[in-house]
Coordinates of C-alpha atoms in Angstrom, one line a residue:
M1 CA 81.3 105.4 101.8
I2 CA 83.9 105.6 104.5
R3 CA 84.7 109.2 105.0
G4 CA 88.3 110.2 106.1
A5 CA 90.7 113.1 106.5
I6 CA 94.4 113.6 106.8
S7 CA 96.0 115.8 109.7
G8 CA 99.5 116.7 108.6
F9 CA 99.8 117.3 104.7
G10 CA 103.5 117.0 104.3
E11 CA 105.4 115.0 101.7
V12 CA 104.7 111.8 102.9
A13 CA 100.9 112.5 103.1
A14 CA 100.8 114.3 99.8
R15 CA 103.0 111.7 97.8
A16 CA 102.3 108.4 99.5
H17 CA 98.9 108.6 101.8
L18 CA 97.0 110.4 99.4
I19 CA 97.8 108.3 96.3
G20 CA 97.1 105.1 98.4
W21 CA 93.8 106.4 99.5
R22 CA 92.7 106.9 96.0
T23 CA 92.9 103.0 95.2
R24 CA 90.1 102.5 97.8
P25 CA 87.0 103.1 96.0
N26 CA 84.8 103.0 99.2
I27 CA 86.8 105.7 100.8
T28 CA 86.3 109.2 100.4
L29 CA 89.0 111.5 101.4
N30 CA 88.7 115.3 100.7
V31 CA 89.3 116.8 104.0
I32 CA 92.7 118.1 105.1
H33 CA 94.2 119.7 108.3
D34 CA 97.6 121.3 108.5
P35 CA 98.7 124.4 110.6
I36 CA 101.0 125.5 107.8
S37 CA 99.5 127.6 105.0
E38 CA 101.7 126.2 102.3
R39 CA 100.6 122.6 103.0
R40 CA 96.9 123.6 102.9
H41 CA 97.5 125.3 99.5
E42 CA 99.1 122.3 98.3
A43 CA 96.1 120.3 99.3
L44 CA 94.0 122.7 97.2
R45 CA 95.9 122.1 94.4
L46 CA 96.1 118.4 94.5
I47 CA 92.4 117.5 95.7
D48 CA 89.2 118.5 93.8
G49 CA 86.7 120.2 96.1
V50 CA 89.0 119.7 99.3
R51 CA 88.0 121.3 102.5
V52 CA 91.1 122.5 104.4
Y53 CA 91.5 123.4 108.2
D54 CA 94.3 125.0 110.2
D55 CA 92.7 123.6 113.4
L56 CA 92.0 119.8 114.1
E57 CA 89.5 120.3 116.7
L58 CA 87.3 122.5 114.3
M59 CA 87.8 120.0 111.6
L60 CA 86.4 117.3 113.8
D61 CA 83.5 119.5 114.8
G62 CA 82.7 120.4 111.4
E63 CA 83.0 117.1 109.6
A64 CA 81.4 113.8 110.1
L65 CA 84.4 111.5 109.8
D66 CA 84.9 107.8 110.2
F67 CA 88.4 108.2 110.7
V68 CA 91.6 110.4 110.6
D69 CA 95.1 109.7 109.0
I70 CA 97.6 111.3 111.2
A71 CA 100.8 112.1 109.3
S72 CA 102.1 115.2 111.3
P73 CA 105.5 115.1 113.2
P74 CA 106.1 112.5 115.9
S75 CA 105.4 114.6 118.8
L76 CA 102.0 115.4 117.9
H77 CA 100.8 111.9 117.2
A78 CA 99.3 111.1 120.5
K79 CA 97.6 114.3 121.3
S80 CA 96.1 114.2 117.6
A81 CA 95.1 110.6 117.9
A82 CA 93.6 111.3 121.3
T83 CA 91.5 114.3 119.9
A84 CA 90.4 112.4 116.9
L85 CA 89.3 109.2 119.2
A86 CA 87.4 111.8 121.6
A87 CA 85.6 112.8 118.5
D88 CA 84.6 109.2 117.6
A89 CA 86.8 109.0 114.8
S90 CA 89.2 105.8 114.2
V91 CA 92.9 106.6 113.7
L92 CA 95.6 105.4 111.4
V93 CA 98.9 107.1 112.7
E94 CA 102.5 107.4 111.1
K95 CA 105.1 105.8 113.0
P96 CA 106.0 106.2 116.1
F97 CA 102.4 105.8 117.1
A98 CA 103.4 107.3 120.5
L99 CA 106.6 108.3 122.1
S100 CA 106.2 106.4 125.4
L101 CA 104.1 103.4 126.8
E102 CA 102.2 105.4 129.0
E103 CA 100.9 107.6 126.1
F104 CA 100.1 104.3 124.0
D105 CA 98.1 102.7 126.7
A106 CA 96.0 105.8 127.5
L107 CA 95.3 105.9 123.9
A108 CA 94.4 102.1 123.9
R109 CA 92.1 102.7 126.5
V110 CA 90.2 105.4 124.8
A111 CA 89.8 103.5 121.6
D112 CA 88.5 100.6 123.5
A113 CA 85.9 102.8 125.2
K114 CA 84.9 104.3 122.0
R115 CA 85.1 101.0 120.2
R116 CA 87.1 102.6 117.5
V117 CA 90.2 101.3 115.5
M118 CA 93.7 102.6 116.3
M119 CA 96.5 101.4 113.9
C120 CA 99.9 102.3 113.0
V121 CA 101.4 102.9 109.4
H122 CA 103.4 99.6 109.1
N123 CA 104.2 100.2 105.5
W124 CA 107.2 98.0 105.1
K125 CA 105.0 94.9 105.1
Y126 CA 103.8 95.7 101.7
S127 CA 107.3 96.0 100.3
P128 CA 107.9 93.2 97.5
P129 CA 111.2 91.8 99.4
Y130 CA 109.5 91.7 102.9
A131 CA 106.3 90.4 101.5
T132 CA 108.2 87.7 99.8
A133 CA 110.3 86.8 102.9
R134 CA 107.1 86.6 105.1
E135 CA 105.8 84.3 102.5
A136 CA 108.8 82.0 102.5
I137 CA 108.7 81.8 106.2
A138 CA 105.2 81.0 106.4
N139 CA 105.2 78.5 103.8
G140 CA 108.1 76.6 105.8
R141 CA 110.7 77.1 103.3
L142 CA 113.2 78.2 105.6
G143 CA 112.2 75.8 108.1
V144 CA 112.4 76.9 111.9
V145 CA 113.9 80.4 111.9
H146 CA 116.5 80.9 114.5
S147 CA 118.3 84.1 113.7
M148 CA 117.6 87.2 111.7
S149 CA 119.5 90.5 111.1
L150 CA 117.7 93.6 109.6
D151 CA 120.1 96.5 108.9
R152 CA 119.6 100.2 107.8
L153 CA 122.6 102.2 107.1
R154 CA 122.4 105.7 106.2
T155 CA 125.0 108.7 105.3
Q156 CA 122.7 111.1 107.3
P157 CA 119.1 111.4 108.4
A158 CA 116.3 111.9 106.0
G159 CA 115.2 115.4 105.2
K160 CA 118.4 117.0 106.4
G161 CA 118.4 120.7 106.1
G162 CA 114.6 120.8 105.9
A163 CA 111.9 120.6 108.8
G164 CA 112.0 116.8 108.7
G165 CA 115.6 116.7 109.2
R166 CA 115.3 119.1 112.3
W167 CA 112.7 117.0 114.1
R168 CA 114.5 113.9 113.5
Q169 CA 117.5 115.4 115.3
S170 CA 115.7 116.1 118.5
A171 CA 114.6 113.6 121.3
A172 CA 111.8 116.0 122.5
S173 CA 110.2 116.0 118.9
G174 CA 110.4 112.1 118.4
G175 CA 113.6 112.1 116.6
G176 CA 116.6 109.7 116.7
I177 CA 117.3 106.7 114.5
L178 CA 115.8 104.2 117.0
I179 CA 112.4 105.6 116.3
D180 CA 112.9 106.7 112.7
H181 CA 114.5 103.5 111.5
G182 CA 114.2 101.2 114.3
W183 CA 110.3 101.1 114.5
H184 CA 110.3 99.5 111.1
I185 CA 112.7 97.0 112.2
F186 CA 110.8 96.1 115.4
Y187 CA 107.4 95.5 113.6
L188 CA 109.0 93.7 110.7
M189 CA 110.8 91.4 113.2
Q190 CA 107.5 90.4 114.7
W191 CA 105.5 89.9 111.6
L192 CA 108.0 87.9 109.7
L193 CA 108.0 85.4 112.8
G194 CA 104.2 85.2 112.6
G195 CA 103.6 87.5 115.5
A196 CA 106.2 86.3 117.8
A197 CA 106.8 88.8 120.6
P198 CA 110.0 90.4 121.5
E199 CA 111.3 89.2 125.0
T200 CA 114.6 90.9 125.9
V201 CA 116.8 93.6 124.0
A202 CA 120.3 94.4 124.6
A203 CA 121.4 97.8 122.8
R204 CA 124.2 100.5 122.4
L205 CA 123.2 103.8 121.2
E206 CA 125.3 106.6 119.9
F207 CA 124.8 110.0 119.8
P208 CA 126.3 113.0 117.7
P209 CA 128.1 115.7 120.0
G210 CA 125.6 118.1 121.8
S211 CA 122.5 116.0 120.7
D212 CA 120.2 113.9 122.6
A213 CA 118.9 112.2 119.4
D214 CA 120.7 108.8 118.9
D215 CA 122.2 108.5 115.3
A216 CA 123.6 104.9 115.5
A217 CA 122.4 101.6 117.2
E218 CA 123.2 97.9 117.7
M219 CA 120.6 95.8 119.0
R220 CA 120.2 92.1 120.0
I221 CA 116.5 91.1 120.6
E222 CA 115.4 87.7 121.8
M223 CA 112.0 86.9 120.3
A224 CA 109.3 84.3 121.6
G225 CA 110.1 80.8 120.1
G226 CA 113.9 81.2 120.3
C227 CA 114.6 83.4 117.3
V228 CA 117.6 85.9 117.9
A229 CA 117.1 89.1 115.9
T230 CA 119.8 91.7 115.5
S231 CA 119.9 95.0 113.9
R232 CA 122.5 97.7 113.1
L233 CA 121.1 101.2 112.5
S234 CA 123.3 104.3 111.4
W235 CA 123.1 107.8 110.1
R236 CA 126.8 108.0 109.9
S237 CA 127.7 105.3 107.5
G238 CA 129.8 105.6 104.5
R239 CA 127.1 104.0 102.4
R240 CA 123.4 103.5 102.1
S241 CA 122.2 100.0 102.4
T242 CA 118.9 98.3 103.3
S243 CA 119.6 94.6 104.1
A244 CA 118.3 91.6 105.9
A245 CA 119.5 87.9 106.4
I246 CA 117.0 85.5 107.8
E247 CA 118.2 81.8 108.6
G248 CA 116.3 78.7 109.3
D249 CA 117.3 75.1 109.6
R250 CA 116.4 74.6 105.9
G251 CA 117.9 77.6 104.4
R252 CA 118.8 81.2 104.4
L253 CA 117.1 84.3 102.9
D254 CA 119.2 87.4 102.0
I255 CA 117.7 90.7 101.1
E256 CA 119.8 93.6 99.9
G257 CA 118.1 96.4 98.8
D258 CA 115.1 95.1 96.1
Q259 CA 117.1 91.8 95.6
V260 CA 116.0 88.6 97.5
T261 CA 118.0 85.5 97.3
F262 CA 116.9 81.9 99.0
T263 CA 119.7 79.6 99.5
D264 CA 119.1 76.1 100.5
R265 CA 121.4 73.7 102.9
D266 CA 123.0 72.3 99.7
G267 CA 124.1 75.9 98.7
R268 CA 121.7 76.0 95.7
A269 CA 120.7 79.8 95.2
Q270 CA 117.4 80.9 94.0
D271 CA 116.6 84.5 93.1
L272 CA 113.0 85.6 94.7
T273 CA 113.1 89.0 93.6
V274 CA 109.7 90.8 92.8
A275 CA 110.0 94.1 91.0
D276 CA 108.8 97.0 93.0
A277 CA 107.1 100.2 91.8
P278 CA 109.8 102.1 90.0
D279 CA 111.0 105.6 91.0
D280 CA 108.9 105.8 94.0
S281 CA 110.8 106.9 97.0
Y282 CA 107.7 107.7 99.0
H283 CA 106.4 104.2 98.5
A284 CA 102.7 105.0 97.5
A285 CA 102.1 101.3 96.3
W286 CA 102.9 100.1 99.9
F287 CA 100.6 102.7 101.5
A288 CA 97.9 101.4 99.2
G289 CA 98.5 98.0 100.9
M290 CA 98.2 99.7 104.4
A291 CA 95.1 101.6 103.3
C292 CA 93.3 98.3 102.3
D293 CA 94.1 96.7 105.5
F294 CA 92.8 99.6 107.4
E295 CA 89.6 99.7 105.6
E296 CA 89.3 96.0 106.5
A297 CA 89.8 96.8 109.9
L298 CA 87.2 99.8 110.1
I299 CA 84.5 97.5 108.6
A300 CA 85.3 94.4 110.7
G301 CA 85.9 96.5 114.1
N302 CA 88.3 97.3 116.6
E303 CA 88.3 93.8 118.1
S304 CA 89.0 92.3 114.6
T305 CA 92.4 90.2 114.1
M306 CA 93.7 92.9 111.8
A307 CA 93.2 96.0 114.2
R308 CA 94.5 94.0 117.3
S309 CA 97.5 92.5 115.8
N310 CA 98.6 95.9 114.5
R311 CA 98.0 97.2 118.0
I312 CA 100.1 94.5 119.4
E313 CA 102.8 95.3 117.2
A314 CA 103.0 99.0 117.7
R315 CA 103.1 98.6 121.5
N316 CA 105.8 96.2 121.3
C317 CA 107.8 98.6 119.0
V318 CA 107.4 101.4 121.8
A319 CA 108.3 98.9 124.7
I320 CA 111.5 97.8 122.7
I321 CA 112.5 101.5 122.3
E322 CA 112.0 102.2 125.9
A323 CA 113.9 99.1 127.0
A324 CA 116.8 99.8 124.4
R325 CA 117.4 103.2 125.8
I326 CA 117.4 101.7 129.4
S327 CA 119.9 98.9 128.2
S328 CA 122.3 101.2 126.4
S329 CA 122.4 103.6 129.5
E330 CA 123.4 100.4 131.5
G331 CA 126.3 99.5 129.2
G332 CA 124.2 97.3 127.0
R333 CA 122.9 94.9 129.6
A334 CA 120.0 92.9 128.4
R335 CA 116.7 94.3 129.6
K336 CA 113.2 92.4 129.6
I337 CA 110.5 94.2 127.4
D338 CA 107.4 95.3 129.1
R339 CA 104.6 93.5 127.4

């Protein structure tokens, strides 16, 4: 059995991660860390025989763990990952994995020295619309992809009024739409294109009055291989929309919510929609796919393709965010992305 624990037992951990881990018969997860007593009580209610801790180091000292699933607020991710890696545990970390390239690279050095897996939760890969898009691109149905747009429009930040809303509106705690929604966009762009690396980004960020956390963004990213990817992100839109358009020399794929449509060069449209799990805003089924891949990486080792490709994606996400902020401060001038 592979022995795991969750650090940070908020809503996403209780409603998605825990359910996803329960689909993996070779993984046992009955250890929870959270400094907030109400969340420890929730773990006691949901997990038979669970052991709860209010201190991460005490948990790591007291348990023989193979990995820690870190689902705490973003500002704690790097520190918690460093603590777990130092205790010889692999880590699966909610996005963002780290808030700077300096933090990320320091963690990667520790993971390599310890020969432990470090991966980020890139769960939108397991959503039916984007899994369908990836398959269509990989099979050559769209031909050579030359452009894509991935947009996320919202009327307000997620969790507004609660603890999640508070950290999302502070740059120091890892907030802002560039991290909260942009991270998903950035790894999807890479993954959809078969691992193509981002090369440059031109960005314009907007901020609400008196805040240092961006709430709207427009970006143009040039990817290796020639594809140009664009994205619009907003917490101030008049409507909620999750959409994408991916165009190649043989056809176009449009995603609107859960609906997927392929249109060939002759204008013939085909519905490629695959039903998603109903009534699951926390996407437990998507995390189950992530849990499966993480288990595969744990078994194959830290140098496996699964572990290395996820790490490259995550580092590129941090690099895009850093370059996008500089680009915006320079009036939207294109910036080379640190690889």
